[in-house]
Each structure stands twice: as structure tokens, then as C-alpha cells.
Short mmCIF file of C-alpha atoms and ligand atoms in Angstrom, two decimals:
data_model
loop_
_atom_site.label_atom_id
_atom_site.label_comp_id
_atom_site.label_asym_id
_atom_site.label_seq_id
_atom_site.Cartn_x
_atom_site.Cartn_y
_atom_site.Cartn_z
CA MET A 712 -40.22 -13.16 35.22
CA ARG A 713 -43.98 -13.21 35.64
CA ALA A 714 -45.28 -12.90 39.18
CA MET A 715 -48.72 -12.54 40.75
CA VAL A 716 -48.21 -9.67 43.17
CA LEU A 717 -50.38 -8.75 46.13
CA HIS A 718 -50.11 -5.00 46.86
CA ALA A 719 -52.32 -4.88 49.96
CA PRO A 720 -54.54 -7.26 51.95
CA ASP A 721 -57.93 -8.02 50.45
CA THR A 722 -57.06 -6.74 46.96
CA PRO A 723 -56.79 -8.82 43.75
CA PHE A 724 -53.40 -10.24 42.73
CA VAL A 725 -51.83 -8.32 39.83
CA LEU A 726 -49.81 -10.06 37.10
CA GLU A 727 -46.49 -8.21 36.81
CA GLU A 728 -43.22 -8.57 34.94
CA ARG A 729 -40.34 -8.43 37.46
CA PRO A 730 -36.55 -8.82 37.10
CA ASP A 731 -35.39 -12.44 37.44
CA PRO A 732 -33.90 -12.91 40.95
CA ILE A 733 -30.11 -13.30 41.29
CA ALA A 734 -28.63 -15.50 44.03
CA GLY A 735 -26.56 -13.64 46.62
CA ASP A 736 -24.25 -15.20 49.23
CA ASN A 737 -25.85 -18.26 50.85
CA GLU A 738 -28.88 -18.01 48.58
CA ILE A 739 -30.44 -20.24 45.95
CA VAL A 740 -32.72 -19.37 43.03
CA ALA A 741 -35.21 -22.03 41.95
CA LYS A 742 -37.59 -22.18 39.00
CA VAL A 743 -41.05 -22.74 40.49
CA LEU A 744 -42.73 -25.91 39.19
CA ALA A 745 -45.77 -25.78 41.50
CA CYS A 746 -46.98 -23.92 44.57
CA GLY A 747 -49.72 -24.99 46.99
CA SER A 748 -52.57 -22.66 47.95
CA GLY A 749 -53.72 -23.31 51.50
CA LEU A 750 -55.38 -21.42 54.32
CA THR A 751 -52.15 -20.12 55.86
CA ILE A 752 -51.45 -17.94 52.84
CA HIS A 753 -55.11 -17.23 52.29
CA HIS A 754 -55.32 -15.67 55.78
CA ALA A 755 -52.40 -13.41 54.75
CA VAL A 756 -54.19 -12.52 51.50
CA ARG A 757 -57.26 -11.46 53.49
CA GLY A 758 -55.24 -9.57 56.09
CA ARG A 759 -55.99 -11.99 58.92
CA THR A 760 -52.31 -12.85 59.48
CA ASP A 761 -49.23 -10.71 59.44
CA ALA A 762 -47.51 -9.99 56.09
CA THR A 763 -45.62 -7.14 54.44
CA PHE A 764 -46.55 -5.69 51.04
CA PRO A 765 -46.16 -5.66 48.09
CA ARG A 766 -45.63 -9.41 48.28
CA VAL A 767 -45.39 -12.52 46.12
CA ILE A 768 -47.06 -15.04 48.43
CA GLY A 769 -46.89 -18.85 48.47
CA HIS A 770 -44.69 -21.08 50.64
CA GLU A 771 -45.55 -24.64 49.55
CA ILE A 772 -43.06 -24.71 46.72
CA LEU A 773 -41.74 -27.41 44.42
CA GLY A 774 -38.88 -26.00 42.40
CA GLU A 775 -35.79 -26.83 40.39
CA ILE A 776 -32.53 -25.11 41.30
CA VAL A 777 -31.25 -22.79 38.55
CA GLU A 778 -28.61 -20.74 40.41
CA ILE A 779 -26.54 -21.20 43.57
CA GLY A 780 -24.88 -18.31 45.42
CA SER A 781 -21.42 -18.42 46.99
CA GLY A 782 -21.05 -20.18 50.31
CA VAL A 783 -23.72 -22.79 49.58
CA ALA A 784 -22.84 -26.49 49.91
CA GLY A 785 -24.85 -29.63 49.32
CA PHE A 786 -26.99 -28.47 46.39
CA SER A 787 -26.51 -28.60 42.62
CA VAL A 788 -28.18 -26.83 39.71
CA GLY A 789 -31.01 -29.09 38.53
CA ASP A 790 -31.84 -30.45 42.02
CA ARG A 791 -35.55 -30.68 42.72
CA VAL A 792 -36.31 -28.93 45.99
CA THR A 793 -39.10 -27.93 48.30
CA THR A 794 -39.08 -25.24 50.99
CA HIS A 795 -39.42 -24.67 54.72
CA ALA A 796 -41.62 -21.63 55.31
CA TYR A 797 -39.73 -20.40 58.40
CA ILE A 798 -36.57 -18.40 57.84
CA THR A 799 -34.63 -19.46 60.92
CA CYS A 800 -31.16 -18.56 62.20
CA GLY A 801 -29.78 -22.07 62.62
CA TYR A 802 -27.71 -21.20 65.71
CA CYS A 803 -30.05 -20.24 68.58
CA LYS A 804 -30.82 -22.77 71.30
CA TRP A 805 -34.17 -23.71 69.70
CA CYS A 806 -32.64 -24.25 66.27
CA LYS A 807 -29.87 -26.31 67.89
CA ALA A 808 -32.48 -28.33 69.80
CA ASP A 809 -34.26 -29.22 66.53
CA ARG A 810 -37.25 -26.99 67.40
CA GLU A 811 -36.74 -24.45 64.60
CA PRO A 812 -40.28 -22.96 64.67
CA LEU A 813 -39.40 -21.52 68.12
CA CYS A 814 -36.27 -19.79 66.70
CA ASP A 815 -35.30 -16.69 68.73
CA ASN A 816 -34.18 -14.88 65.56
CA LEU A 817 -36.94 -15.73 63.12
CA ALA A 818 -36.39 -13.59 60.01
CA GLY A 819 -39.90 -14.11 58.70
CA PHE A 820 -42.13 -16.46 56.80
CA VAL A 821 -41.71 -17.32 53.11
CA GLY A 822 -44.49 -15.71 51.09
CA ARG A 823 -45.46 -13.30 53.86
CA HIS A 824 -42.26 -11.40 54.72
CA VAL A 825 -40.11 -12.43 51.75
CA ASP A 826 -41.30 -13.27 48.24
CA GLY A 827 -42.53 -16.81 47.67
CA GLY A 828 -43.88 -19.14 45.04
CA TYR A 829 -46.57 -17.32 43.03
CA ALA A 830 -43.92 -16.44 40.43
CA GLU A 831 -41.75 -18.11 37.83
CA TYR A 832 -38.67 -18.00 40.10
CA VAL A 833 -38.06 -17.81 43.84
CA LYS A 834 -34.90 -16.72 45.67
CA LEU A 835 -34.43 -17.80 49.30
CA PRO A 836 -31.69 -18.56 51.86
CA ALA A 837 -30.15 -21.93 50.98
CA ARG A 838 -31.04 -23.40 54.39
CA THR A 839 -34.72 -22.94 53.47
CA PHE A 840 -34.50 -25.60 50.72
CA ILE A 841 -34.88 -29.37 51.16
CA LYS A 842 -34.08 -31.84 48.38
CA VAL A 843 -36.99 -33.88 47.01
CA PRO A 844 -36.34 -37.64 46.63
CA GLU A 845 -35.90 -38.61 42.97
CA THR A 846 -38.50 -41.35 43.31
CA LEU A 847 -41.22 -38.65 43.59
CA ASP A 848 -42.24 -37.97 39.98
CA HIS A 849 -42.21 -34.18 39.60
CA ASN A 850 -43.45 -34.38 35.99
CA LYS A 851 -46.52 -36.44 36.89
CA HIS A 852 -47.35 -35.03 40.34
CA PRO A 853 -45.95 -31.50 40.73
CA ALA A 854 -48.98 -30.21 42.64
CA GLU A 855 -49.00 -33.11 45.09
CA ILE A 856 -45.25 -32.87 45.76
CA SER A 857 -45.47 -29.09 46.31
CA VAL A 858 -47.91 -29.42 49.23
CA ILE A 859 -46.06 -32.18 51.13
CA CYS A 860 -44.00 -29.47 52.91
CA ASP A 861 -47.14 -28.29 54.70
CA ALA A 862 -50.18 -30.54 54.18
CA ILE A 863 -48.37 -33.79 55.04
CA VAL A 864 -45.68 -32.60 57.44
CA THR A 865 -48.08 -30.59 59.65
CA PRO A 866 -50.10 -33.69 60.64
CA TYR A 867 -46.90 -35.78 60.70
CA LYS A 868 -45.55 -33.41 63.38
CA VAL A 869 -48.87 -33.71 65.31
CA LEU A 870 -48.46 -37.50 65.45
CA LYS A 871 -45.21 -36.94 67.34
CA ARG A 872 -46.36 -33.97 69.44
CA ALA A 873 -49.45 -35.84 70.70
CA ARG A 874 -47.60 -39.18 70.99
CA ILE A 875 -50.26 -40.90 68.86
CA THR A 876 -50.09 -44.71 68.94
CA PRO A 877 -52.10 -47.45 67.18
CA LEU A 878 -54.16 -47.90 70.37
CA ASP A 879 -55.42 -44.30 70.33
CA THR A 880 -58.71 -42.91 69.11
CA VAL A 881 -58.08 -39.54 67.49
CA ALA A 882 -60.80 -36.96 66.83
CA VAL A 883 -59.98 -34.35 64.19
CA ILE A 884 -62.02 -31.14 64.45
CA GLY A 885 -62.13 -29.34 61.09
CA ALA A 886 -61.27 -32.66 59.44
CA GLY A 887 -62.58 -31.60 56.03
CA GLY A 888 -60.13 -28.70 55.69
CA GLY A 889 -56.97 -28.68 53.61
CA VAL A 890 -54.73 -29.91 56.43
CA GLY A 891 -57.49 -31.60 58.47
CA ILE A 892 -58.11 -34.21 55.80
CA HIS A 893 -54.40 -34.99 55.73
CA MET A 894 -54.49 -35.33 59.55
CA VAL A 895 -57.15 -38.03 59.08
CA MET A 896 -54.88 -39.70 56.51
CA LEU A 897 -51.75 -39.56 58.70
CA ALA A 898 -53.54 -40.73 61.87
CA LYS A 899 -54.80 -43.73 59.86
CA TRP A 900 -51.26 -44.27 58.57
CA ALA A 901 -50.22 -44.40 62.27
CA HIS A 902 -52.92 -47.10 62.75
CA ALA A 903 -55.04 -45.01 65.13
CA ARG A 904 -58.84 -45.07 65.07
CA VAL A 905 -60.01 -41.75 63.61
CA ILE A 906 -63.22 -39.79 64.08
CA ALA A 907 -63.65 -36.85 61.69
CA VAL A 908 -65.59 -33.81 62.93
CA ASP A 909 -66.80 -31.15 60.50
CA ILE A 910 -69.92 -29.22 59.51
CA SER A 911 -70.33 -30.27 55.86
CA ALA A 912 -71.72 -33.62 54.71
CA ASP A 913 -69.57 -33.49 51.56
CA LYS A 914 -66.38 -32.90 53.55
CA LEU A 915 -67.26 -35.69 56.00
CA ALA A 916 -67.79 -38.02 53.03
CA ALA A 917 -64.32 -37.04 51.75
CA CYS A 918 -62.90 -37.84 55.22
CA ARG A 919 -64.46 -41.32 55.08
CA GLU A 920 -62.88 -41.83 51.66
CA VAL A 921 -59.41 -41.16 53.06
CA GLY A 922 -59.95 -43.55 55.97
CA ALA A 923 -62.00 -41.95 58.78
CA ASP A 924 -63.62 -44.73 60.84
CA ALA A 925 -66.50 -42.54 62.01
CA THR A 926 -67.75 -38.99 61.58
CA VAL A 927 -69.52 -36.39 63.69
CA ASP A 928 -71.52 -33.65 61.96
CA ALA A 929 -70.99 -30.63 64.22
CA SER A 930 -73.73 -28.68 62.39
CA HIS A 931 -76.38 -30.67 64.27
CA GLU A 932 -74.61 -32.93 66.82
CA ASN A 933 -73.15 -32.08 70.24
CA VAL A 934 -69.49 -32.80 69.51
CA ALA A 935 -68.31 -33.68 73.03
CA ALA A 936 -71.31 -35.95 73.69
CA ALA A 937 -71.04 -37.65 70.28
CA LEU A 938 -67.32 -38.32 70.77
CA LYS A 939 -67.90 -39.71 74.28
CA ASP A 940 -70.71 -41.91 72.98
CA ALA A 941 -68.52 -43.20 70.16
CA THR A 942 -65.69 -44.17 72.49
CA GLY A 943 -67.40 -45.12 75.74
CA GLY A 944 -65.43 -42.79 77.98
CA GLY A 945 -63.59 -40.31 75.85
CA VAL A 946 -61.12 -40.00 73.00
CA ASP A 947 -57.36 -40.17 73.53
CA VAL A 948 -56.45 -37.26 71.28
CA VAL A 949 -58.35 -34.28 69.89
CA VAL A 950 -56.64 -32.33 67.11
CA ASP A 951 -58.42 -29.00 66.66
CA PHE A 952 -57.85 -27.12 63.39
CA VAL A 953 -60.75 -24.74 64.11
CA SER A 954 -59.72 -23.72 67.65
CA SER A 955 -62.71 -21.54 68.44
CA LYS A 956 -63.75 -21.28 72.11
CA ALA A 957 -66.58 -23.74 71.38
CA THR A 958 -64.48 -26.36 69.59
CA LEU A 959 -61.61 -26.22 72.11
CA GLU A 960 -64.00 -26.64 75.03
CA ALA A 961 -65.85 -29.46 73.24
CA GLY A 962 -62.48 -31.05 72.54
CA VAL A 963 -61.26 -30.97 76.12
CA HIS A 964 -64.62 -32.30 77.39
CA ALA A 965 -64.43 -35.17 74.89
CA LEU A 966 -61.08 -36.41 76.22
CA GLY A 967 -60.80 -39.49 78.38
CA LYS A 968 -58.11 -40.25 80.94
CA GLY A 969 -54.61 -39.40 79.71
CA GLY A 970 -56.12 -37.40 76.85
CA ARG A 971 -54.23 -34.87 74.72
CA LEU A 972 -55.77 -31.77 73.13
CA VAL A 973 -53.74 -30.25 70.31
CA THR A 974 -54.46 -26.81 68.87
CA LEU A 975 -53.10 -25.88 65.44
CA GLY A 976 -54.08 -22.23 65.73
CA GLY A 977 -57.11 -21.74 63.54
CA ASN A 978 -59.18 -19.07 65.29
CA ALA A 979 -56.74 -19.24 68.25
CA MET A 980 -59.38 -18.18 70.78
CA PRO A 981 -59.04 -18.18 74.59
CA PHE A 982 -61.01 -21.01 76.21
CA GLU A 983 -61.84 -22.37 79.64
CA VAL A 984 -60.42 -25.58 80.97
CA SER A 985 -60.80 -27.04 84.45
CA ALA A 986 -57.54 -27.48 86.35
CA ALA A 987 -59.26 -30.26 88.30
CA ASN A 988 -59.89 -32.10 85.01
CA LEU A 989 -56.25 -31.60 83.94
CA LEU A 990 -55.10 -32.99 87.30
CA VAL A 991 -57.50 -35.86 87.88
CA ASN A 992 -57.38 -37.19 84.31
CA GLU A 993 -53.79 -36.16 83.53
CA ILE A 994 -54.88 -34.19 80.46
CA ASP A 995 -52.29 -32.52 78.21
CA VAL A 996 -53.13 -29.28 76.41
CA LEU A 997 -50.65 -28.80 73.57
CA GLY A 998 -49.88 -26.40 70.74
CA SER A 999 -48.26 -27.70 67.56
CA LYS A 1000 -46.48 -24.95 65.66
CA SER A 1001 -45.13 -25.80 62.24
CA PHE A 1002 -42.32 -28.41 61.99
CA THR A 1003 -38.62 -28.69 61.30
CA ALA A 1004 -36.78 -29.00 57.98
CA GLY A 1005 -35.84 -32.51 59.11
CA GLU A 1006 -39.52 -33.39 59.50
CA ILE A 1007 -40.17 -32.12 55.95
CA GLY A 1008 -37.49 -34.57 54.79
CA GLU A 1009 -39.23 -37.37 56.69
CA ALA A 1010 -42.64 -36.46 55.19
CA LEU A 1011 -41.13 -36.47 51.68
CA GLU A 1012 -39.70 -39.92 52.38
CA ILE A 1013 -43.06 -41.27 53.60
CA CYS A 1014 -44.66 -40.06 50.35
CA ALA A 1015 -41.75 -41.37 48.25
CA ARG A 1016 -42.34 -44.82 49.78
CA GLY A 1017 -45.98 -44.62 48.69
CA GLU A 1018 -47.30 -44.74 52.27
CA VAL A 1019 -49.49 -41.65 51.86
CA SER A 1020 -50.22 -39.26 49.04
CA PRO A 1021 -51.43 -35.65 49.31
CA LEU A 1022 -54.98 -34.99 48.17
CA VAL A 1023 -54.90 -32.18 45.60
CA THR A 1024 -58.29 -31.81 43.94
CA GLU A 1025 -57.85 -28.56 41.99
CA THR A 1026 -54.95 -27.13 40.00
CA TYR A 1027 -54.66 -23.75 38.34
CA SER A 1028 -52.25 -21.71 36.25
CA LEU A 1029 -50.29 -18.80 37.77
CA GLU A 1030 -52.70 -16.31 36.21
CA GLU A 1031 -55.66 -17.98 37.96
CA VAL A 1032 -54.64 -17.38 41.59
CA ASN A 1033 -57.50 -14.92 42.15
CA THR A 1034 -59.95 -17.74 41.40
CA VAL A 1035 -58.17 -20.07 43.85
CA HIS A 1036 -58.43 -17.53 46.66
CA GLU A 1037 -62.12 -16.87 45.94
CA ARG A 1038 -62.67 -20.62 46.32
CA LEU A 1039 -60.57 -20.77 49.51
CA GLU A 1040 -62.62 -17.92 51.00
CA ALA A 1041 -65.83 -19.82 50.15
CA GLU A 1042 -64.34 -22.98 51.80
CA ALA A 1043 -65.20 -24.73 48.52
CA ILE A 1044 -62.00 -26.75 48.11
CA THR A 1045 -61.77 -30.37 49.27
CA GLY A 1046 -58.19 -31.26 50.22
CA ARG A 1047 -55.74 -28.90 48.59
CA ALA A 1048 -55.46 -26.63 45.58
CA ALA A 1049 -52.19 -25.77 43.86
CA ILE A 1050 -50.74 -23.63 41.12
CA VAL A 1051 -48.86 -25.59 38.45
CA MET A 1052 -46.53 -23.62 36.20
ZN1 LIG B 1490 -32.78 -19.93 65.62
#
């Protein structure tokens, strides 16, 4: 099979011919139909997150099952599937409690520690795969379906983690990014009022197109003051995809009573927060790490019902992944990019 292989961080992908994978016990091999290209994998490409090399990266996979190993139940050859990026054990207390991203025995991340979707075929543990509803048209929208397992389910999980209701005003910091813009979309789907915060006029315009009620341009506005002005007392939820010291502190200052600040990692910097503020205003500071396989199934169902649709603005062939990652580094992509085979 053809695969785009990364031999070390910050080097170009190399097109290689590799043996087709063969399914072992409890494994499935799928033909890759499309694979999303987002910041999570881009950080691995640039050496900013942990990965092992040489590696075929890519975890937002839409595939079609071509081989099933022994011991696998519930799947058939020909099933359309997507993937959960976390290789979890399935039996620890966190897996049992439906909080798989906290698994005590995490065996790695698809596309960073085991080979992923920038290839013609992918072989993974069977429990990593989730069936795609047949009502999602994989011939017409392969790129869009491939990114649901990250771009839609990440904000879907945040809705639950931050207990977002239709009465809430939600500020999204880094709203123009690949997942940020889908957070705007999902918060609108949940009937919240949404304020998009970003530093590019083009990206803020894209946020308005997907439903943002208001925008704050952080390149020349004081974010906390602008959010307080816009809400007369403070926002209910801040979702911070940037998570620098400055954005986290602006976020916590922008919250009103009962406010919730959610960090999705991003720069993952330490920041200062007043315990008096947490106490007096009953503020919650939350992290939202990934999601469960069950939540991926729910996100697929929401898309299958036509409630929301992922925004993929650029598609490329397998051989063009170097171009995609140059554009990701330049922050030039609105919404998501994907490889379509
Ligand atoms: Zn586990």
C-alpha cells in the first residue's frame, strides 16, 4: 500500500510503498476513504506533542472494513467505520465509568503511537472502530464524515462537560480554529448565545456565518472587558482553545456568577485565578479531554439527522499532505482540511 510516512518531527512526509496490513486477533483492517488533518496531528508533525517515529499519522479516519481478525464481533466486511483516537483498555475503572480518555492503561494515540490514516489501509484494535450510520453519504461527503470523530464530538463533549443550556451565553476563544468553529456551531445547536473570540477578521466572519451572535477581535479589543460589556455582568461559559496565560485569565475574568471556564489544552499554560472569585461566584474551572466512543456515536447520529454538518473547506490527495501541513502551520485553513483517497 501507499503511505505518507513521517520519519522524524519537522521533516517532510515521504511517500512509501509498505506491505498491506493483516488483521491479527481482535484487530480490523479498513481501507481509508478519507482522513482529517487538524491541529492535534499537526502538533505531532512539528514535534510539539508526543509521538513515536517512523509514523503514519492521522486519526480522523473514515474507512471501509476489508478484513476482520479472530475474536471480533459486531462488525462485517464492507461496514463503513470511523475511529476513536485513544487506544484504551476497556476494563479499568475509568473505562468502566464511561470516561475512557482517563484510562489507566492507555496504549497510545492513533496516528502518534500506532500507524493511522495517511495511508491506503489502517489496522487497529477492533474496539477503536465505530460504525458510521448508513444515512451519512460516504460517496458524497467522505471528508466531512471523516472529521466528525474529532471536530464535532470534541465540542459535543464540551456541551456536556460545561452543562451548557439554552439560557447560557458561551464565549469561544480561538473560535476561528478547526475545532473552535465547530464549537460555535454546536453551542448554537444547543440554543446558547455565542460570542466568538479570535484575532483574524476573516475567521470572525466565518464564525458569524456558522451562527455566532457576536464577535470580539482580540487583536485590538480587551477580551474580558468586551465580553463583560456584551453580557452586562459576565458570560456563563468560556471555552478556551488557545489556553495561553493571557486567554485563560481573560476568560476567568469574563465569567459571571456560576460561570464555567473550560480549557481544551491548546498552549496549556499555567495561569492565575483568585480563590476568592471561585468561592464568591461559584466558578468552575474545567478541563475537557477528548471524548468516549459512545460520544462519537452520538455525534455521528446528530450529523446523520442533519442537525449539524462539519465545515471542511479544503481537500487534498494523499500525496499532498505536505501542502496541508504547511497551510496548518500558517493557520491558513478555515474550518477543517482533509485527505480524500
Ligand atoms: Zn482503561
